[in-house]
Amino acid sequence: RAQLRAALATFERLGARPWVERASKELRATGLAKPRSVTRLPVLTPQEREIAKLAGSGLTNKQIGERLFLSHRTVGTHLYQIFPKLGITSRAALRDALAALTDAEDGDPQLGQLPDQ
């Protein structure tokens, strides 16, 4: 575990994303979860951000799809990718996670704390 943690820290520092993911998976396999990086904010594409905002406002996948000219399945796929990026597990947490992300991007570290998993 100590070697995996050291390797993970090195890969994160170097920005070697594929190796970060691999080391994280191996660390989880040992029974330990990788702590969320406090310094790195999740990156959402503009479309993911828009879908998250609409889902957080209470719209269904079908309603979001109609607004953005996407299928409801495509919307669901985007949400499936968004949740882990924001460290959440439900639609109910989207609004708060997006608000925290916006606050963090605006430079307010106290308000910008992302929710823990």
XYZ file of C-alpha atoms in Angstrom, residues 21-111:
91
model
C -6.225 5.762 -12.768
C -4.352 2.470 -12.755
C -2.651 3.162 -9.424
C -6.002 4.266 -7.963
C -7.641 1.017 -9.078
C -4.826 -1.039 -7.577
C -5.051 0.926 -4.329
C -8.813 0.338 -4.173
C -8.183 -3.373 -4.767
C -6.129 -3.430 -1.560
C -9.143 -2.137 0.336
C -8.201 1.521 0.529
C -9.932 4.298 -1.352
C -7.878 7.097 -2.863
C -8.665 10.331 -1.057
C -10.160 13.054 -3.249
C -7.552 15.495 -4.412
C -8.297 18.860 -2.849
C -6.225 20.888 -5.276
C -7.640 19.547 -8.526
C -11.144 20.566 -9.582
C -13.238 18.209 -11.676
C -13.373 19.182 -15.325
C -16.769 19.109 -16.997
C -17.230 19.698 -20.691
C -19.619 22.524 -21.588
C -22.261 19.966 -22.570
C -21.801 18.023 -19.317
C -22.109 21.256 -17.348
C -25.340 22.183 -19.167
C -26.831 18.723 -18.670
C -25.851 18.739 -14.991
C -27.403 22.190 -14.536
C -30.675 21.101 -16.160
C -30.784 17.815 -14.243
C -30.042 19.699 -11.015
C -33.004 21.972 -11.708
C -35.293 18.941 -11.672
C -35.750 18.145 -15.355
C -35.984 14.520 -16.468
C -33.594 12.976 -18.985
C -36.334 13.160 -21.606
C -36.973 16.869 -20.954
C -33.242 17.625 -21.062
C -32.923 15.676 -24.303
C -35.760 17.639 -25.883
C -34.135 20.947 -24.933
C -30.672 19.996 -26.164
C -31.770 17.845 -29.126
C -30.279 14.679 -27.624
C -31.762 11.279 -26.874
C -32.667 10.536 -23.272
C -30.071 7.746 -23.366
C -27.326 10.192 -24.337
C -28.359 12.417 -21.439
C -28.215 9.399 -19.108
C -24.741 8.526 -20.370
C -23.532 12.059 -19.702
C -24.967 11.969 -16.175
C -23.307 8.590 -15.607
C -19.968 10.236 -16.459
C -20.678 13.436 -14.509
C -21.498 11.843 -11.136
C -18.027 10.378 -10.444
C -16.347 13.578 -11.653
C -18.304 15.561 -9.062
C -18.033 12.883 -6.381
C -21.794 12.404 -6.063
C -24.146 9.457 -6.413
C -27.556 11.027 -7.020
C -29.331 13.713 -9.021
C -30.360 15.362 -5.772
C -26.732 16.297 -5.082
C -26.134 17.855 -8.523
C -27.237 21.404 -7.674
C -25.041 21.603 -4.568
C -22.049 20.021 -6.333
C -22.327 22.484 -9.232
C -22.613 25.406 -6.828
C -19.508 24.201 -4.973
C -17.647 23.766 -8.261
C -18.587 27.274 -9.410
C -17.514 28.746 -6.061
C -14.196 26.886 -6.242
C -13.595 28.107 -9.802
C -14.319 31.659 -8.668
C -11.551 31.297 -6.093
C -13.480 30.955 -2.832
C -11.853 27.893 -1.233
C -14.150 27.903 1.794
C -17.340 27.808 -0.250
